[in-house]
PDB file of C-alpha atoms in Angstrom:
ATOM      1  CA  UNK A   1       0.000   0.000   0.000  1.00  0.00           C
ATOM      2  CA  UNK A   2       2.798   2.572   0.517  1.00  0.00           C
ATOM      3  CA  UNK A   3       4.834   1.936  -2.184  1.00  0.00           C
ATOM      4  CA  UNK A   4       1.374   2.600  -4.224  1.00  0.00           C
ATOM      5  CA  UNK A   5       1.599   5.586  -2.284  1.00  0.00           C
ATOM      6  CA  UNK A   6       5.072   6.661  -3.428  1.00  0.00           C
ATOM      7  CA  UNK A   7       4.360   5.818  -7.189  1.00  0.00           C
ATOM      8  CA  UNK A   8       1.213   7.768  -7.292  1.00  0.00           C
ATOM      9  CA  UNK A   9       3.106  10.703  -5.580  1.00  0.00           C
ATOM     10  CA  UNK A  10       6.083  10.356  -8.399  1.00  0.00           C
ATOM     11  CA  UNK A  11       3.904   9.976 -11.080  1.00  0.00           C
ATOM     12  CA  UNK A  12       2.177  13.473 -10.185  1.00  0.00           C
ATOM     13  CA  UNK A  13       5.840  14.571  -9.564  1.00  0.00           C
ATOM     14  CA  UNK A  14       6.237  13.948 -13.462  1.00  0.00           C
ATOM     15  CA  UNK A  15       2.983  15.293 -14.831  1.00  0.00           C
ATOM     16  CA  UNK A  16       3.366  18.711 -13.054  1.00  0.00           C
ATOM     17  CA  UNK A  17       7.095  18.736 -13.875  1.00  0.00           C
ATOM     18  CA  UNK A  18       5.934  18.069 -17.596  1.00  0.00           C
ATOM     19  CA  UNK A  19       3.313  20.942 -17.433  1.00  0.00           C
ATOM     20  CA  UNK A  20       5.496  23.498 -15.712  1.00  0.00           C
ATOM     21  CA  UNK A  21       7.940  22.750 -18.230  1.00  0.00           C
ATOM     22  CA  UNK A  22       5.836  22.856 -21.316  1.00  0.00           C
ATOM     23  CA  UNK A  23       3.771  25.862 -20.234  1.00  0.00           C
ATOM     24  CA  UNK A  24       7.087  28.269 -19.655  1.00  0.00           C
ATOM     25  CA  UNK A  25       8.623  26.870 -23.005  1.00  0.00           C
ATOM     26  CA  UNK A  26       4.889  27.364 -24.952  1.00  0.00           C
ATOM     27  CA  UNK A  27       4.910  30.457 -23.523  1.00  0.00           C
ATOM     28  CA  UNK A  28       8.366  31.663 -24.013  1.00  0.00           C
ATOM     29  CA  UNK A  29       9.098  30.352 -27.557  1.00  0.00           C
ATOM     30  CA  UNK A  30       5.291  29.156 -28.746  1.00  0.00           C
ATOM     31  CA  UNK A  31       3.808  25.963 -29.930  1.00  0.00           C
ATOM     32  CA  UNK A  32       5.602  25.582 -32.879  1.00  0.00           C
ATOM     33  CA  UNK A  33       8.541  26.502 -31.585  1.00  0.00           C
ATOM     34  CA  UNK A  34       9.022  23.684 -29.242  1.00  0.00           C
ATOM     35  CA  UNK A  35       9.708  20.102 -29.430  1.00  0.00           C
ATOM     36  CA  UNK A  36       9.026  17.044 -27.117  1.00  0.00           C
ATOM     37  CA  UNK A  37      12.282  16.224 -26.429  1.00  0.00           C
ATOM     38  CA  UNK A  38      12.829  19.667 -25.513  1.00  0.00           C
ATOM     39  CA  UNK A  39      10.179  19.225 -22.874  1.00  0.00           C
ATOM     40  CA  UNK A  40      11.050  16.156 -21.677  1.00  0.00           C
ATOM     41  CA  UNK A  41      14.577  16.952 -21.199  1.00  0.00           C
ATOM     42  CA  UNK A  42      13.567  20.515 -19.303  1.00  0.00           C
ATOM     43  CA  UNK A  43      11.512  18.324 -17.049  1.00  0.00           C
ATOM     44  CA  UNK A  44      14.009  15.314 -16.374  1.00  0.00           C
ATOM     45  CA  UNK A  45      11.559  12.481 -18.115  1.00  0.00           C
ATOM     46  CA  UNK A  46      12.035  10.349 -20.836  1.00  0.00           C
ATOM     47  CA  UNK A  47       9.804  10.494 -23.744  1.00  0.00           C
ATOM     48  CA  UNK A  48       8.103   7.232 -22.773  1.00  0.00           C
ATOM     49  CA  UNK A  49       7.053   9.254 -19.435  1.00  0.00           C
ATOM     50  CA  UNK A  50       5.502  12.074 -21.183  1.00  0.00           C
ATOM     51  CA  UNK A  51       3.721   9.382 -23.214  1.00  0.00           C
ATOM     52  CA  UNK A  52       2.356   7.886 -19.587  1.00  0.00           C
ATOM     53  CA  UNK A  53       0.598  10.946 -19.152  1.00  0.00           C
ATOM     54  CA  UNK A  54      -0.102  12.550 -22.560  1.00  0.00           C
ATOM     55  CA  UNK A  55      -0.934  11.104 -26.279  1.00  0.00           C
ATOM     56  CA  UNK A  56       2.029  13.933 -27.418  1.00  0.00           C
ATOM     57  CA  UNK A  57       2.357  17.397 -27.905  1.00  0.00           C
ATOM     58  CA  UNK A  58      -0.831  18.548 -28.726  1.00  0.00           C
ATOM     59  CA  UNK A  59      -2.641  17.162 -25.497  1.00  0.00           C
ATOM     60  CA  UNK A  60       0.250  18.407 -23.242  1.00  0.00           C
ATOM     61  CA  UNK A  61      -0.358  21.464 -24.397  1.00  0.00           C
ATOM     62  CA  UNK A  62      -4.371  21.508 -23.870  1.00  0.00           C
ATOM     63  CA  UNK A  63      -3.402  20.548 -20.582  1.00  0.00           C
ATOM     64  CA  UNK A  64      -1.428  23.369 -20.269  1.00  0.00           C
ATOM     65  CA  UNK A  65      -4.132  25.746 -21.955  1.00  0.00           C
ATOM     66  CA  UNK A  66      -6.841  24.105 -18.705  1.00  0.00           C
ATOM     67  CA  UNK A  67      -4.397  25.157 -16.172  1.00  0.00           C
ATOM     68  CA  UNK A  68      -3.674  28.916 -17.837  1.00  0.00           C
ATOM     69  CA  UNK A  69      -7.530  29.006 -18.278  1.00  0.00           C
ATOM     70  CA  UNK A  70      -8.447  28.065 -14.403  1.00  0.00           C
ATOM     71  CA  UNK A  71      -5.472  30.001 -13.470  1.00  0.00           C
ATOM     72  CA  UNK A  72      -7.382  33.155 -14.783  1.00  0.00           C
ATOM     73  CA  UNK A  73     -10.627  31.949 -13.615  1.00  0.00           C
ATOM     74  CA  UNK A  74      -9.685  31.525  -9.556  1.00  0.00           C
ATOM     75  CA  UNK A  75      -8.007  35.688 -10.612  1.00  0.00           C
ATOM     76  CA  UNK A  76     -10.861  36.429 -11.366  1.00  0.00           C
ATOM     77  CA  UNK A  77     -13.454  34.898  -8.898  1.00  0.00           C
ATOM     78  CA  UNK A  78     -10.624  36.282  -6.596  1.00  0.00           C
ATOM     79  CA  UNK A  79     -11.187  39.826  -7.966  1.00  0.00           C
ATOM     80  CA  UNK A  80     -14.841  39.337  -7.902  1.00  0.00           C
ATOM     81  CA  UNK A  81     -15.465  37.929  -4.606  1.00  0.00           C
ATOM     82  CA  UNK A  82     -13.653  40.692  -2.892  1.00  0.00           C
ATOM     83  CA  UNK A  83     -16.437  43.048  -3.357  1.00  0.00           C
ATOM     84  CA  UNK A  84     -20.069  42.625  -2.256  1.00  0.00           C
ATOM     85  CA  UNK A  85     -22.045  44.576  -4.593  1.00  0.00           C
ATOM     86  CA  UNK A  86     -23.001  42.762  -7.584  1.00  0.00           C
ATOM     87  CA  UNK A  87     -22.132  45.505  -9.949  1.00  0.00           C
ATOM     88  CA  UNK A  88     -19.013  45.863  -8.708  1.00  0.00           C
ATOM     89  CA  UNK A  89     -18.100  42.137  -8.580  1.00  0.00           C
ATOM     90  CA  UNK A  90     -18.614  42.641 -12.685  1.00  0.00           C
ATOM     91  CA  UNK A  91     -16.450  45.116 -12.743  1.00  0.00           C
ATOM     92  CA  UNK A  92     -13.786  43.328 -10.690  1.00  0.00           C
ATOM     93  CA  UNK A  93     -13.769  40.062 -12.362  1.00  0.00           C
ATOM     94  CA  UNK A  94     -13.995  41.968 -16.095  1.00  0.00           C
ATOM     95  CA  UNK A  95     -11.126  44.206 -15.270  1.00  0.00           C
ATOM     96  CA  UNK A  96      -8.609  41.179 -13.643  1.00  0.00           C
ATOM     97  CA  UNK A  97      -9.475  38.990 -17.167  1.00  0.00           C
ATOM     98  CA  UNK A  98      -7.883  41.719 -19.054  1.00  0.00           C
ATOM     99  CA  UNK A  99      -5.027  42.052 -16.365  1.00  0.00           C
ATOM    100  CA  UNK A 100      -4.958  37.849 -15.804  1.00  0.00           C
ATOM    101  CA  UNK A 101      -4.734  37.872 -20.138  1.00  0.00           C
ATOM    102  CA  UNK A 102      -1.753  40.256 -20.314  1.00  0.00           C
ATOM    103  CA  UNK A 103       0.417  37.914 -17.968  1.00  0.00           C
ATOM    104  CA  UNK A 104       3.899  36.810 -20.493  1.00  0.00           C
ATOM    105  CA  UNK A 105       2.896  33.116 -19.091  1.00  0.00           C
ATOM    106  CA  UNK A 106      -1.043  33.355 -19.888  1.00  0.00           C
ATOM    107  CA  UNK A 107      -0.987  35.280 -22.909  1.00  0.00           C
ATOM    108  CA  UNK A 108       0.663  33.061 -25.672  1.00  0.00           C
ATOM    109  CA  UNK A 109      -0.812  29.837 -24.645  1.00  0.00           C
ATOM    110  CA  UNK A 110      -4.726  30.964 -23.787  1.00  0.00           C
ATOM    111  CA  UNK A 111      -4.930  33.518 -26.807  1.00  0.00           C
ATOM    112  CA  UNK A 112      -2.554  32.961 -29.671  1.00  0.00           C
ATOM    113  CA  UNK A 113      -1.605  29.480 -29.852  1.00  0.00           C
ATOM    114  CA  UNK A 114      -4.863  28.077 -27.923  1.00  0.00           C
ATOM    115  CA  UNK A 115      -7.031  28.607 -30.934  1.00  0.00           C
ATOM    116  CA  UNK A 116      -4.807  27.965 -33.568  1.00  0.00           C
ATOM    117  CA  UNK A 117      -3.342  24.633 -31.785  1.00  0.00           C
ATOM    118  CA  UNK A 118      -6.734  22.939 -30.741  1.00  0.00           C
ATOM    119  CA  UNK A 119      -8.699  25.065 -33.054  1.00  0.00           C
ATOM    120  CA  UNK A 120     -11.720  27.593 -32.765  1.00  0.00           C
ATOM    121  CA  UNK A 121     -14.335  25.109 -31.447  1.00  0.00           C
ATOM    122  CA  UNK A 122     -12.122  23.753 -28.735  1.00  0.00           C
ATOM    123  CA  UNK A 123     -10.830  26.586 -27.721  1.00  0.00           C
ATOM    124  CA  UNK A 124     -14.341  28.404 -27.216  1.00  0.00           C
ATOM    125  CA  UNK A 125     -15.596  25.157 -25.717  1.00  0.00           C
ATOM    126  CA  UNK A 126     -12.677  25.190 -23.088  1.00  0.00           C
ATOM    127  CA  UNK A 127     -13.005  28.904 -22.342  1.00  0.00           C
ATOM    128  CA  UNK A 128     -16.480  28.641 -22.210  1.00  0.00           C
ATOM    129  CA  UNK A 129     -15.797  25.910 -19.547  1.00  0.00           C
ATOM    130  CA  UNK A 130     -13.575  28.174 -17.738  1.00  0.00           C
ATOM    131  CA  UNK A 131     -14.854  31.413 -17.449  1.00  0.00           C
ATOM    132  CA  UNK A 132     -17.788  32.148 -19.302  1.00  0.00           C
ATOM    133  CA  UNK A 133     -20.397  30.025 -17.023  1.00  0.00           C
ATOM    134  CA  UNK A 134     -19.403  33.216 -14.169  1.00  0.00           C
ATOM    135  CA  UNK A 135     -20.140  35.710 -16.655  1.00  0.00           C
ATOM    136  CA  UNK A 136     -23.511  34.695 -17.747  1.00  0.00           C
ATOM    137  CA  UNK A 137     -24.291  33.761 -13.598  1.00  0.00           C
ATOM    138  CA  UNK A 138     -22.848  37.342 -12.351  1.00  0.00           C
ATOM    139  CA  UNK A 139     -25.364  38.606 -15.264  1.00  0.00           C
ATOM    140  CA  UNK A 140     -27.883  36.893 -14.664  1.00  0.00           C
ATOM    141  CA  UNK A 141     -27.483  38.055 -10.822  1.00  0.00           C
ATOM    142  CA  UNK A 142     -27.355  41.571 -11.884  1.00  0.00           C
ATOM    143  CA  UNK A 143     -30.351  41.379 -14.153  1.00  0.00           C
ATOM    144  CA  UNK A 144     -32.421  39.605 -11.547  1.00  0.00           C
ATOM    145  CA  UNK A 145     -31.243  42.536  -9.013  1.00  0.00           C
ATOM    146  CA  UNK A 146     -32.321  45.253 -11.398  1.00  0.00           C
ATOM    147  CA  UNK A 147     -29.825  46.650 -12.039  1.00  0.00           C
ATOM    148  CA  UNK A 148     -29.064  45.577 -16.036  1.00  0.00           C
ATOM    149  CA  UNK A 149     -32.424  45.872 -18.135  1.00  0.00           C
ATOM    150  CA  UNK A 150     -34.373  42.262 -18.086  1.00  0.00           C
ATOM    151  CA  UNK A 151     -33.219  40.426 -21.334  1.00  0.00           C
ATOM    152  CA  UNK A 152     -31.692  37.052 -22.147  1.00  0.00           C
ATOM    153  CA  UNK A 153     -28.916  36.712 -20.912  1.00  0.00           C
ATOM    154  CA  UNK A 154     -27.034  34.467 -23.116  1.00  0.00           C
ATOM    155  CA  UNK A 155     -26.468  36.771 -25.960  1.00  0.00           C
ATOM    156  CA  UNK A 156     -25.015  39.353 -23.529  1.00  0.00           C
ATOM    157  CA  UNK A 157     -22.973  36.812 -22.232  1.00  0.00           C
ATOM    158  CA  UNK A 158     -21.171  36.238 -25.392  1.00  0.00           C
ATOM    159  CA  UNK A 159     -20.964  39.471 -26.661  1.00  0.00           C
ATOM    160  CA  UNK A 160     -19.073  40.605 -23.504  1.00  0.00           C
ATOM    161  CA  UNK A 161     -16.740  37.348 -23.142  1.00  0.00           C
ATOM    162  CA  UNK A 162     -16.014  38.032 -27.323  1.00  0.00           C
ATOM    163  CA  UNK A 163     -15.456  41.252 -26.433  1.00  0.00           C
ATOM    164  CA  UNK A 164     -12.999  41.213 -23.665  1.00  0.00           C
ATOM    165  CA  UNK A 165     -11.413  38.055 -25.592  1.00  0.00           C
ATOM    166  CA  UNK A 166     -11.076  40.375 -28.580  1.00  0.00           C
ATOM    167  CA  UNK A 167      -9.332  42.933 -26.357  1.00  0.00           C
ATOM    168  CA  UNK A 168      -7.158  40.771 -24.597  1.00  0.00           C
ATOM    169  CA  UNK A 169      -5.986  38.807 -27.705  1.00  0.00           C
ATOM    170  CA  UNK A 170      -5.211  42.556 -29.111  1.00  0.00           C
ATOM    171  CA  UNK A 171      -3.158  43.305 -25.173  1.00  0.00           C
ATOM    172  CA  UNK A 172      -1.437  40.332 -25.975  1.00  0.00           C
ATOM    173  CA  UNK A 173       0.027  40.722 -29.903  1.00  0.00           C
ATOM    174  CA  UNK A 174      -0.472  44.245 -30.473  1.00  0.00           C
ATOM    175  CA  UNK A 175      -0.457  46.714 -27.701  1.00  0.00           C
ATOM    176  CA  UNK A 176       2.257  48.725 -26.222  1.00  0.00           C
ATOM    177  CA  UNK A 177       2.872  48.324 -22.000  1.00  0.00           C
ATOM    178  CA  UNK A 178       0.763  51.124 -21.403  1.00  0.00           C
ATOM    179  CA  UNK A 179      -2.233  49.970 -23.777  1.00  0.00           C
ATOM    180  CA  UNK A 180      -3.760  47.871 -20.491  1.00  0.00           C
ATOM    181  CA  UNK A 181      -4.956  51.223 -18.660  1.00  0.00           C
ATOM    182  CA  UNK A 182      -6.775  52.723 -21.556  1.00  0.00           C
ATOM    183  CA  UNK A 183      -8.432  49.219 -22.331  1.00  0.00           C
ATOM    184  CA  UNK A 184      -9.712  48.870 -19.099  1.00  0.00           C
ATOM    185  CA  UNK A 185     -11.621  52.344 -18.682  1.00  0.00           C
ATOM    186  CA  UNK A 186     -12.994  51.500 -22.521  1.00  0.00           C
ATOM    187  CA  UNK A 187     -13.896  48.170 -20.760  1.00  0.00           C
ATOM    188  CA  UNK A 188     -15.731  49.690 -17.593  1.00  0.00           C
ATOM    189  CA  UNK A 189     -17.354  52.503 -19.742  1.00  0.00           C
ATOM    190  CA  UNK A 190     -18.568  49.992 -22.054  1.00  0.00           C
ATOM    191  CA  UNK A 191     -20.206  47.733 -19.123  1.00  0.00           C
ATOM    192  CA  UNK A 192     -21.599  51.223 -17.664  1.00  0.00           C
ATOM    193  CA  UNK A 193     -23.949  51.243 -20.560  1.00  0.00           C
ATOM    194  CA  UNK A 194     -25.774  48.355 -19.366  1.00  0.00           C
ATOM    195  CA  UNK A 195     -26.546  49.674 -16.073  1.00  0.00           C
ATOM    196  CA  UNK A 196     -30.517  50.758 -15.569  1.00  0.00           C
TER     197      UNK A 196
END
């Protein structure tokens, strides 16, 4: 029983070594950039470890994408859950998405390799999984409070997550350092105009 103990415990040793590894070189040098025996030397495996845990490449790095993606979400329901107006929880968890988005380590892997990697579908599927569920239940909350206009809430849901998606995919190839302030007032004055 203990040595099942120690095996389990070394082969999580190896998985999170692998995805440590792969996320810092995807994000420092990109998916195409980077090889699997790259990885596997960076982490200490062999090849037929990585294999343990992963088909190849492609599914350690959706594994990677998960983590960047619920690294982002707990930022945000951190930001969020620090207020306790509902508005204002919004406006918290909108704002840290951008700021979570334009982090070197999140940026390449959730917005400009994720889609063109595991393609469009996936991608949206996984974010959707990730973040976009809080969106549509903070709007919902807010619409139920009164203070957003009654409507469905879906479509709102995905025009703001497509929005701020859009803007951090544009923080992340595009912008200058000092782009992030600017996009987040644009951001808050664009949610204002929901407000009843």
């Amino acid at each position: 029983m203990r040595q099942d103990g120690v095996r389990a415990r070394q082969r999580e040793q190896t998985r999170q070594a692998l995805l440590g590894e792969g996320r810092r070189l995807f994000s420092e040098r990109g998916y195409a950039d980077v090889g699997l025996a790259e990885i596997v030397a960076a982490a200490g495996v062999t090849k037929g470890a990585l294999y343990h845990h992963f088909e190849g490449k492609t599914e350690l790095f959706r594994a990677v994408l998960e983590e960047a993606q619920q690294e982002v979400a707990r930022r945000v329901e951190t930001a969020a859950g620090a207020h306790d107006d509902l508005w204002d929880q919004l406006l918290a968890g909108c704002q840290e998405f951008l700021t979570a988005a334009t982090d070197p380590g999140v940026q390449r892997v959730m917005l400009v390799d994720g889609p063109a990697v595991l393609g469009w579908s996936t991608w949206r599927a996984l974010d959707e999984a990730a973040s976009a569920r809080h969106l549509a239940e903070a709007l919902t909350a807010l619409v139920d409070a009164g203070v957003i206009p009654r409507q469905p809430v879906a479509p709102l849901a995905h025009l703001l997550s497509g929005a701020m998606n859009e803007a951090a995919l544009w923080l992340a190839t595009s912008a200058g350092p000092d782009d992030l302030a600017p996009t987040r007032a644009a951001l808050e004055r664009l949610l204002g105009a929901l407000r009843v």
